[in-house]
PDB file of C-alpha atoms in Angstrom:
ATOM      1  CA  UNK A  58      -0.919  14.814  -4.045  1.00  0.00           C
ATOM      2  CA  UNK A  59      -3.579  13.071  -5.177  1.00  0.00           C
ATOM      3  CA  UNK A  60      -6.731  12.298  -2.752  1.00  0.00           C
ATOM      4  CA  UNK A  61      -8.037   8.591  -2.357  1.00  0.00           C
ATOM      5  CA  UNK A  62     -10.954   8.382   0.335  1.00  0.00           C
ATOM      6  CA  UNK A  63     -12.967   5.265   2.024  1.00  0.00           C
ATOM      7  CA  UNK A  64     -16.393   5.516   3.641  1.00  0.00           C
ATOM      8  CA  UNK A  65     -16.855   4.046   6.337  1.00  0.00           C
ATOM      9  CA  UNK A  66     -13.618   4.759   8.702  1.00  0.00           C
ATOM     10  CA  UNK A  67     -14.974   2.206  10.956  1.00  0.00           C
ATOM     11  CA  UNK A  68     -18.166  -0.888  10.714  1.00  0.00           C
ATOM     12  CA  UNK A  69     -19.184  -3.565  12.895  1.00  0.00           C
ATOM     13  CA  UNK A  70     -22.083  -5.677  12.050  1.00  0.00           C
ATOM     14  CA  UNK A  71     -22.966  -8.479  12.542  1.00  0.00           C
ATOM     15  CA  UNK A  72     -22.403 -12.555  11.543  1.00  0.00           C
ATOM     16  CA  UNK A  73     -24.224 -13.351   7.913  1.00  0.00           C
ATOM     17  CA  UNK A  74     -24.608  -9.615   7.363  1.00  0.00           C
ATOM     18  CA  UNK A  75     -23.209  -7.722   4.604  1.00  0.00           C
ATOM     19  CA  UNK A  76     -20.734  -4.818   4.522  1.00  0.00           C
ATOM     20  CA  UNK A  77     -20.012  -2.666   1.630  1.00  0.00           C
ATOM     21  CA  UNK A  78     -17.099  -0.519   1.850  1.00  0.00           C
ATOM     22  CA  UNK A  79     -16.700   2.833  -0.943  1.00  0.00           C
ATOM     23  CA  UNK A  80     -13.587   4.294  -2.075  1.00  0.00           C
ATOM     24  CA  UNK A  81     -13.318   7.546  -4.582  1.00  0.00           C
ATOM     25  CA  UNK A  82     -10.983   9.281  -5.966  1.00  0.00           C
ATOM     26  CA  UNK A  83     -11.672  12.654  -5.487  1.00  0.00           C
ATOM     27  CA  UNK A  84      -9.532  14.570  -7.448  1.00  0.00           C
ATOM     28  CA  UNK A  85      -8.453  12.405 -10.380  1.00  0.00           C
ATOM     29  CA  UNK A  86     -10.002   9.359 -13.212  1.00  0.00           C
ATOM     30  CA  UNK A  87      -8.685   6.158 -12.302  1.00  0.00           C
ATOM     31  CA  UNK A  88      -9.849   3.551 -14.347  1.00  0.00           C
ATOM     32  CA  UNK A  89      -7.978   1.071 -12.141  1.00  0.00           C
ATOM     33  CA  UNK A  90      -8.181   0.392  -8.252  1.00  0.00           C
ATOM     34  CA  UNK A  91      -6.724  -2.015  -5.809  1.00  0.00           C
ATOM     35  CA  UNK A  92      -8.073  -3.358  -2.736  1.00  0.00           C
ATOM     36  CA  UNK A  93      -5.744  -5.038  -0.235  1.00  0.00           C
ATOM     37  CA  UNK A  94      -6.223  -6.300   3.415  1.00  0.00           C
ATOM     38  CA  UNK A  95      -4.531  -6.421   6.469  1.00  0.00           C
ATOM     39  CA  UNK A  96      -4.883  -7.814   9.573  1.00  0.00           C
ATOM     40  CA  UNK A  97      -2.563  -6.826  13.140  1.00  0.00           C
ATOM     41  CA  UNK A  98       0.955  -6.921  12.508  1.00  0.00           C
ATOM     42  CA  UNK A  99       0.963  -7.443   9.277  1.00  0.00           C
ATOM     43  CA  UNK A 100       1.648  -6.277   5.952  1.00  0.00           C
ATOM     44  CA  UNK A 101      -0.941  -5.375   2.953  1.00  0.00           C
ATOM     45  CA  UNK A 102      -2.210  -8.340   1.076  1.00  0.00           C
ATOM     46  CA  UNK A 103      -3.084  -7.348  -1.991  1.00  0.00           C
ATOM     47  CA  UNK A 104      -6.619  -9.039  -2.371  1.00  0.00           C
ATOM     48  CA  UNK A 105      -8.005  -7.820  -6.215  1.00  0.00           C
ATOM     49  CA  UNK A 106      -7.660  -5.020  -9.152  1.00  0.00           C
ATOM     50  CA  UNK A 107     -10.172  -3.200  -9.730  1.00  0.00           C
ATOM     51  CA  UNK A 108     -11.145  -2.064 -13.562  1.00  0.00           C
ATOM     52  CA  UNK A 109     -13.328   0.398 -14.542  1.00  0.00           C
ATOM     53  CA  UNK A 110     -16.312  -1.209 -16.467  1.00  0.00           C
ATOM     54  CA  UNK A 111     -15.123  -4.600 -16.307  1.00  0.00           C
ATOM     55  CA  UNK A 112     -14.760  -7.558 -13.826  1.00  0.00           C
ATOM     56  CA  UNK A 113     -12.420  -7.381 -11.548  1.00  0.00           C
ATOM     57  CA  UNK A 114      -9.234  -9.633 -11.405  1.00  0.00           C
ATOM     58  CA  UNK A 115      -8.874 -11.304  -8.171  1.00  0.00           C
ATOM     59  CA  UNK A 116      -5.780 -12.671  -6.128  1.00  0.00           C
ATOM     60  CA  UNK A 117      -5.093 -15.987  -6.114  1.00  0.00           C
ATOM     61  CA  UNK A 118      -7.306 -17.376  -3.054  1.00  0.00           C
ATOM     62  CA  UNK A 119      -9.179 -14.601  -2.792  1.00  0.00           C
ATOM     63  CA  UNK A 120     -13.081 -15.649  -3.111  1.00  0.00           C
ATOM     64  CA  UNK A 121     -14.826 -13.296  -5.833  1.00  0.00           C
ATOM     65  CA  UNK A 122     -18.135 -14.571  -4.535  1.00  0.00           C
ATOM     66  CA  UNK A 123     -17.262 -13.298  -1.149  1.00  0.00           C
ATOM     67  CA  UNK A 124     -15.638 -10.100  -1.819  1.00  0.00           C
ATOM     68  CA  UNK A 125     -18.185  -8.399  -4.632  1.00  0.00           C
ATOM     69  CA  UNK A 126     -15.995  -5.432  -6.351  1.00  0.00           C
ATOM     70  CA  UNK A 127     -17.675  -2.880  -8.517  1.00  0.00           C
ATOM     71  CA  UNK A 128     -15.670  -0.221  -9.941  1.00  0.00           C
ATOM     72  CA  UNK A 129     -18.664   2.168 -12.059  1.00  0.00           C
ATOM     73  CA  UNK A 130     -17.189   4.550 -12.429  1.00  0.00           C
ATOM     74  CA  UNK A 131     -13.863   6.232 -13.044  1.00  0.00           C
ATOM     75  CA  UNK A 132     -13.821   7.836  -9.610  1.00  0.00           C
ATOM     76  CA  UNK A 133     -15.947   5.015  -7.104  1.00  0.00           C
ATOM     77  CA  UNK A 134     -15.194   1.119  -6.328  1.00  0.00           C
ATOM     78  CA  UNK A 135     -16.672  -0.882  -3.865  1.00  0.00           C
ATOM     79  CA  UNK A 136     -16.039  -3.812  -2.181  1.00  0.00           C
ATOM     80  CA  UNK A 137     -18.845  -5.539  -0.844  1.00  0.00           C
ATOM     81  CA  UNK A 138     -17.555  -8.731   2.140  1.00  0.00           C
ATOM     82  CA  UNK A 139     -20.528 -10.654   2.226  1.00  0.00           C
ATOM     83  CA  UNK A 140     -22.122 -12.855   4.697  1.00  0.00           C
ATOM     84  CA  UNK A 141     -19.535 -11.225   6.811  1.00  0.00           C
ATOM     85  CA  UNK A 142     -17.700 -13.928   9.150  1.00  0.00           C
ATOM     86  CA  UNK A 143     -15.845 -12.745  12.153  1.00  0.00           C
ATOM     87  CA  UNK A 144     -12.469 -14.088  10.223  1.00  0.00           C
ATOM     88  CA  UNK A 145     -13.151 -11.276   7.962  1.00  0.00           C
ATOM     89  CA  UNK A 146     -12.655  -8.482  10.290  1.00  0.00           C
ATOM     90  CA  UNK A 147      -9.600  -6.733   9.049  1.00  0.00           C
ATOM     91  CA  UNK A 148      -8.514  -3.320   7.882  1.00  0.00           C
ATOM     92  CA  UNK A 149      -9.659  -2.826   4.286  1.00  0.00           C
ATOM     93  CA  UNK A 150      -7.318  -0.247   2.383  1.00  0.00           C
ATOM     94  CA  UNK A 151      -8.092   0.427  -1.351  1.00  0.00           C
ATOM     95  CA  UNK A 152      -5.308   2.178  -3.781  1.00  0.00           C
ATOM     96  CA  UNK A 153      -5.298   4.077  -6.696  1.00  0.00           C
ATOM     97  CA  UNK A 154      -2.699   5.162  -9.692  1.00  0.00           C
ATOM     98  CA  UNK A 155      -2.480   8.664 -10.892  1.00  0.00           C
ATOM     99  CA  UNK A 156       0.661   8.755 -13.431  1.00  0.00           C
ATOM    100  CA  UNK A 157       1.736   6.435 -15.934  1.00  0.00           C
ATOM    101  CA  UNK A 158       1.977   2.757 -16.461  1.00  0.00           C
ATOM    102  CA  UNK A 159       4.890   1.413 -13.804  1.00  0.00           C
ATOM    103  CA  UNK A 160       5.491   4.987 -12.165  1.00  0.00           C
ATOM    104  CA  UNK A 161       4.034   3.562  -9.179  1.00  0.00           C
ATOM    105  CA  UNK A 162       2.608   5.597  -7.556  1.00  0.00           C
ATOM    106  CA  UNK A 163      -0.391   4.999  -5.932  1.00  0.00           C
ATOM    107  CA  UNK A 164      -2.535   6.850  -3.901  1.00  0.00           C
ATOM    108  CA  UNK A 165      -4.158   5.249  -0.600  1.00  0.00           C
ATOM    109  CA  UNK A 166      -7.384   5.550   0.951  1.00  0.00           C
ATOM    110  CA  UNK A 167      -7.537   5.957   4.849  1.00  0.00           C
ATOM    111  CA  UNK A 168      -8.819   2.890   5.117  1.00  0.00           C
ATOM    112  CA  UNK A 169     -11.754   0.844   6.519  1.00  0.00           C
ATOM    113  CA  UNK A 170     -11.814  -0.943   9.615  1.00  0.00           C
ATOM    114  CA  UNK A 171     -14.171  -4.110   9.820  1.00  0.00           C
ATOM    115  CA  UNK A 172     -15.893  -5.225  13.121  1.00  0.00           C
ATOM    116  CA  UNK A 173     -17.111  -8.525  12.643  1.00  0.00           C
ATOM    117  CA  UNK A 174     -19.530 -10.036  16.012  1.00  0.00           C
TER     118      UNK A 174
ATOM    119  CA  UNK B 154       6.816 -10.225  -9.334  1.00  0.00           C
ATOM    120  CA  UNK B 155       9.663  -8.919  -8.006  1.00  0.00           C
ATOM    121  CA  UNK B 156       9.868  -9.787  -4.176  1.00  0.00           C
ATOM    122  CA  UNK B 157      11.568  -7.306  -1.781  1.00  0.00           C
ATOM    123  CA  UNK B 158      13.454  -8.706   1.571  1.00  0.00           C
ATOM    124  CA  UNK B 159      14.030  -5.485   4.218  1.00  0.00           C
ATOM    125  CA  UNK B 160      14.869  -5.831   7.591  1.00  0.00           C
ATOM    126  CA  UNK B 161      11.941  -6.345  10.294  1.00  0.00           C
ATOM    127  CA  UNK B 162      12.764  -3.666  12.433  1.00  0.00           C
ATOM    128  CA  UNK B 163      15.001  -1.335  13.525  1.00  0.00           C
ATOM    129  CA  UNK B 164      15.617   1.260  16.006  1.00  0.00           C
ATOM    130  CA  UNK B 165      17.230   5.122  16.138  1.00  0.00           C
ATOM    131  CA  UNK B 166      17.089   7.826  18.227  1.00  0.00           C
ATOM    132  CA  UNK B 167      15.774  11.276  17.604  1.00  0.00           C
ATOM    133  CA  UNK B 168      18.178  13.615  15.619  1.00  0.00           C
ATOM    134  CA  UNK B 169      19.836  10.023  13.881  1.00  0.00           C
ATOM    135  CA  UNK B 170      20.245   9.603  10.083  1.00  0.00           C
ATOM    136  CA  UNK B 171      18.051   6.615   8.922  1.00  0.00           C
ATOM    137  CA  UNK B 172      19.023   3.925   6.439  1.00  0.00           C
ATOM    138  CA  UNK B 173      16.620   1.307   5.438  1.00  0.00           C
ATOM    139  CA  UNK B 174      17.903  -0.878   2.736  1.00  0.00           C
ATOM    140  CA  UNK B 175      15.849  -3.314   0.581  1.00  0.00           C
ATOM    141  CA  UNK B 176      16.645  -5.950  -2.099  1.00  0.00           C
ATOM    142  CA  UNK B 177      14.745  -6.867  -5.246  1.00  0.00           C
ATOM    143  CA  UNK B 178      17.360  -9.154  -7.244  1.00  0.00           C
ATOM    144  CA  UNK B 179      14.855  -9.710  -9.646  1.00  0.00           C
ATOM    145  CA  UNK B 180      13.427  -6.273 -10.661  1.00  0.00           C
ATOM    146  CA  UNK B 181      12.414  -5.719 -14.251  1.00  0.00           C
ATOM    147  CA  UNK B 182      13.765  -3.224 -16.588  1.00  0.00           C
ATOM    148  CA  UNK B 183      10.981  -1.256 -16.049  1.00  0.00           C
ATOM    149  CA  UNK B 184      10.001  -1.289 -12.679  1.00  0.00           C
ATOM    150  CA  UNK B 185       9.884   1.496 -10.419  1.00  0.00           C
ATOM    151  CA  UNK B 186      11.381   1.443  -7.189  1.00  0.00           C
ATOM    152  CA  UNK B 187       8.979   3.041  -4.682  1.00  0.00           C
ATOM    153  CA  UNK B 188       8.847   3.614  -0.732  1.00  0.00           C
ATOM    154  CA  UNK B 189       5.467   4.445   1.275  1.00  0.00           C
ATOM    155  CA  UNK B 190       5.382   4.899   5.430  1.00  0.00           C
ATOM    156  CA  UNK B 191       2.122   3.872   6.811  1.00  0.00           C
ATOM    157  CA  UNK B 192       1.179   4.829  10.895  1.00  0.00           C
ATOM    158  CA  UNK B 193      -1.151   2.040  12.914  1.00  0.00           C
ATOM    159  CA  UNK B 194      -4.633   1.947  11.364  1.00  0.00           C
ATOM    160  CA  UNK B 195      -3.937   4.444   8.390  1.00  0.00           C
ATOM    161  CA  UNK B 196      -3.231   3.550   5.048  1.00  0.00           C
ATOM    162  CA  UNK B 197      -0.032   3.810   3.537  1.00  0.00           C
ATOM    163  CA  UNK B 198       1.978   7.739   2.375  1.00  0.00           C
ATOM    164  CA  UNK B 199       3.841   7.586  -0.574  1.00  0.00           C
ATOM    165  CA  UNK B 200       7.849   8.745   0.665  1.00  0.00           C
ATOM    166  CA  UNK B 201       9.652   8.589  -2.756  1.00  0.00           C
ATOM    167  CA  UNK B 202      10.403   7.299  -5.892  1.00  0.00           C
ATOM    168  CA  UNK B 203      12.951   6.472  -8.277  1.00  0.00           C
ATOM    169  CA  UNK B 204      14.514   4.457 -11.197  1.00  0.00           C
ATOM    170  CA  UNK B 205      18.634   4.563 -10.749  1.00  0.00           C
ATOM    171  CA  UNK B 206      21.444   6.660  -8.924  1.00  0.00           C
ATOM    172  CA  UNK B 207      20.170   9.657  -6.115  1.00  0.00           C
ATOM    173  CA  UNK B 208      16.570  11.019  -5.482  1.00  0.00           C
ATOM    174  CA  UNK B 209      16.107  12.947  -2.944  1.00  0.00           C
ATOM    175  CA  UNK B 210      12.686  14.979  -1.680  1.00  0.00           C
ATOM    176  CA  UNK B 211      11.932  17.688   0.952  1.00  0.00           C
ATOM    177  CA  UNK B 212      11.486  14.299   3.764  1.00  0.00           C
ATOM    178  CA  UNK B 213      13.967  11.463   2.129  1.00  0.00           C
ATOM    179  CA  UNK B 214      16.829  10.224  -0.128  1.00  0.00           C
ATOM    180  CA  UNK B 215      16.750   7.111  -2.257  1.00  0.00           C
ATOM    181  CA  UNK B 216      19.912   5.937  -3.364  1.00  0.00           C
ATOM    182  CA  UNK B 217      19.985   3.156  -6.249  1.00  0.00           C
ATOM    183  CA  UNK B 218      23.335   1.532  -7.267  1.00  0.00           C
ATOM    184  CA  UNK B 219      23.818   0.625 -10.813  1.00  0.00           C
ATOM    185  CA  UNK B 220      22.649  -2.845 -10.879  1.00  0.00           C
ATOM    186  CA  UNK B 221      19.027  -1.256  -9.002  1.00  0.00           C
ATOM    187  CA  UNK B 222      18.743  -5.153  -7.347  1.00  0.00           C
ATOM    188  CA  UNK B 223      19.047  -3.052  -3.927  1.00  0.00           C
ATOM    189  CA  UNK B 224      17.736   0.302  -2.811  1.00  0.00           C
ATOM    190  CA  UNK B 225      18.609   2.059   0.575  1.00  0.00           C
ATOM    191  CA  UNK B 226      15.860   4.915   1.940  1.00  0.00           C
ATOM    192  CA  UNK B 227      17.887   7.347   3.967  1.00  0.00           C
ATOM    193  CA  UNK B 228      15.391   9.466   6.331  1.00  0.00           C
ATOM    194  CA  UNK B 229      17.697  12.518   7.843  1.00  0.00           C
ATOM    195  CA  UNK B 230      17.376  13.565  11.198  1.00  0.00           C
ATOM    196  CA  UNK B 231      14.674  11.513  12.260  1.00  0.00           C
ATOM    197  CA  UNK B 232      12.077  12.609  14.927  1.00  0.00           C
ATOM    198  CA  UNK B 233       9.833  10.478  17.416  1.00  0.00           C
ATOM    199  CA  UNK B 234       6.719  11.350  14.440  1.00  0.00           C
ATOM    200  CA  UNK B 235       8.889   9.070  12.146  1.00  0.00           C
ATOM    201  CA  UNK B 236       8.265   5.451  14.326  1.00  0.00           C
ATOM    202  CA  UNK B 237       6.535   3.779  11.392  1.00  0.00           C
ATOM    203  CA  UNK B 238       6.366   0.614   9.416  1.00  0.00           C
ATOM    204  CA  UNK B 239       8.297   1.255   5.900  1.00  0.00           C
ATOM    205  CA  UNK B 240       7.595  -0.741   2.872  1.00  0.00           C
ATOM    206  CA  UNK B 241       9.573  -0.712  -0.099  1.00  0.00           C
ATOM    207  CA  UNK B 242       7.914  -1.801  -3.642  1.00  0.00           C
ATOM    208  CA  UNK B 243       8.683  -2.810  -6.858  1.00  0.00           C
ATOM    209  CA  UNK B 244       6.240  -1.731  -9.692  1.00  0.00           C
ATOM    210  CA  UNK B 245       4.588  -4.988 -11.420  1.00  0.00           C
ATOM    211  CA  UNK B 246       5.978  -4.320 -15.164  1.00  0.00           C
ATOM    212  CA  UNK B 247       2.568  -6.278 -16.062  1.00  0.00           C
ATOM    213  CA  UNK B 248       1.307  -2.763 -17.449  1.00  0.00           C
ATOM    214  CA  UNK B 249      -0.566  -1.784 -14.442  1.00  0.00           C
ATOM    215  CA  UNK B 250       0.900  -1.013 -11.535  1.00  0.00           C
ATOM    216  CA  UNK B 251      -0.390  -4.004  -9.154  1.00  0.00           C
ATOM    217  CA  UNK B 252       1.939  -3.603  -6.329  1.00  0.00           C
ATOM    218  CA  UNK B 253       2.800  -6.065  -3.841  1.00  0.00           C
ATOM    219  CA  UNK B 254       3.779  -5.144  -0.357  1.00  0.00           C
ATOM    220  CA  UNK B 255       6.752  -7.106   1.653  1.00  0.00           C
ATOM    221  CA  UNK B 256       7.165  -7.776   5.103  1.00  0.00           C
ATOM    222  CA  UNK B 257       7.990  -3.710   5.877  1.00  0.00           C
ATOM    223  CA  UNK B 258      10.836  -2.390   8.203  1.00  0.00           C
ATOM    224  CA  UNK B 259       9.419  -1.048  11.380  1.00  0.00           C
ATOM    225  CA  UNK B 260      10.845   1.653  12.827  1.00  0.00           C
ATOM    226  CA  UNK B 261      11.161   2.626  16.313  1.00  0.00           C
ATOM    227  CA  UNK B 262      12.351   6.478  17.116  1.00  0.00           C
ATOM    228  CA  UNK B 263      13.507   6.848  20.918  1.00  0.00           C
ATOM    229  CA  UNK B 264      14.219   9.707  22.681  1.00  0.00           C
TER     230      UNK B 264
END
């Protein structure tokens, strides 16, 4: 299948810092991406859509101020957490759709884990 | 959005047949009806997909009655490599494919 991949596996850094997290599709265009969240024990939350030369649509309470997405090009997004707070230390997992509208299937990255001291 | 309700967890044994139902009363006529395992601090695997009736792959079965407001993943023969949490989605019909995960069904395999 299709191959979705994050950089970095792992961060920590530290309070006020900024992180920026990269995921590519390596093998396919997709023009849209979606970054979700989760924390221990819990499912995905689904945190913003990522479009290909536009602004990304966020999730309702989702600050778009404190989670930057940039999606360049057809194969890169990245999700930038800044001023990083220890609250934000999650798992970051970003998605992507190779098929047609409402096949759903998307693709996953291996996701990101965020350290926050 | 169609909103899926599975069961939190269950448990098997190696060897067992595994059914994991799900409900989405309120899917859309053209939503997909999808199933993905994900292991502790990986991201999710696609399992299987389908519209209506019988699907079945080289790892699972999806059976979808008539009505498609309930799905049931059927995992044969399960092995200790198949503990896992299992989420099953319902494609957003918004044109996109923004999916939303539920709760997820966690699996345990004994021995």
């Amino acid at each position: 299948g299709a191959v979705v991949s994050q950089h970095p596996s792992r961060v920590i850094c530290k309070s006020g810092t900024s992180v920026k997290i990269e995921c590519r599709s390596l093998d396919f265009q997709a023009t849209t991406m979606f970054w979700y969240r989760q924390f221990p024990k819990q499912s995905l939350m689904l945190m913003a859509t990522s479009n290909e030369g536009s602004k990304a649509t966020y999730e309702q309470g989702v600050e778009k101020d404190k989670f930057l997405i940039n999606h360049a090009s057809l194969t890169l997004s990245t999700l930038t957490v800044t001023s990083a707070h220890p609250e934000d230390s999650s798992f970051y997992i970003c998605s992507a759709n190779e098929g047609t509208v409402n096949t759903g299937e998307l693709f996953f990255g291996e996701g990101s884990r965020l350290t926050v001291l | 959005l169609a909103k899926t309700t599975q069961p939190i967890s269950m448990d098997s044994y190696e060897g067992q047949e595994v059914n994991i139902t799900c409900s989405h009363n309120n899917i859309a006529t053209n939503d997909y009806i999808t199933w993905y395992q994900q292991f502790p601090s990986q991201g999710p695997r696609f399992i299987i997909q389908g519209y209506k009736t019988k699907v079945t792959n080289e790892v699972a079965s999806l059976f979808i009655p008539a009505d498609r407001k309930s799905s049931t993943l059927s995992l044969p023969r399960v092995s200790l490599s198949d503990t896992a949490v299992y989420y099953c989605l319902v494609g957003d019909s918004g044109g996109y494919n923004k999916l939303i995960f539920g709760a997820g069904t966690r699996l345990a395999v004994h021995p």
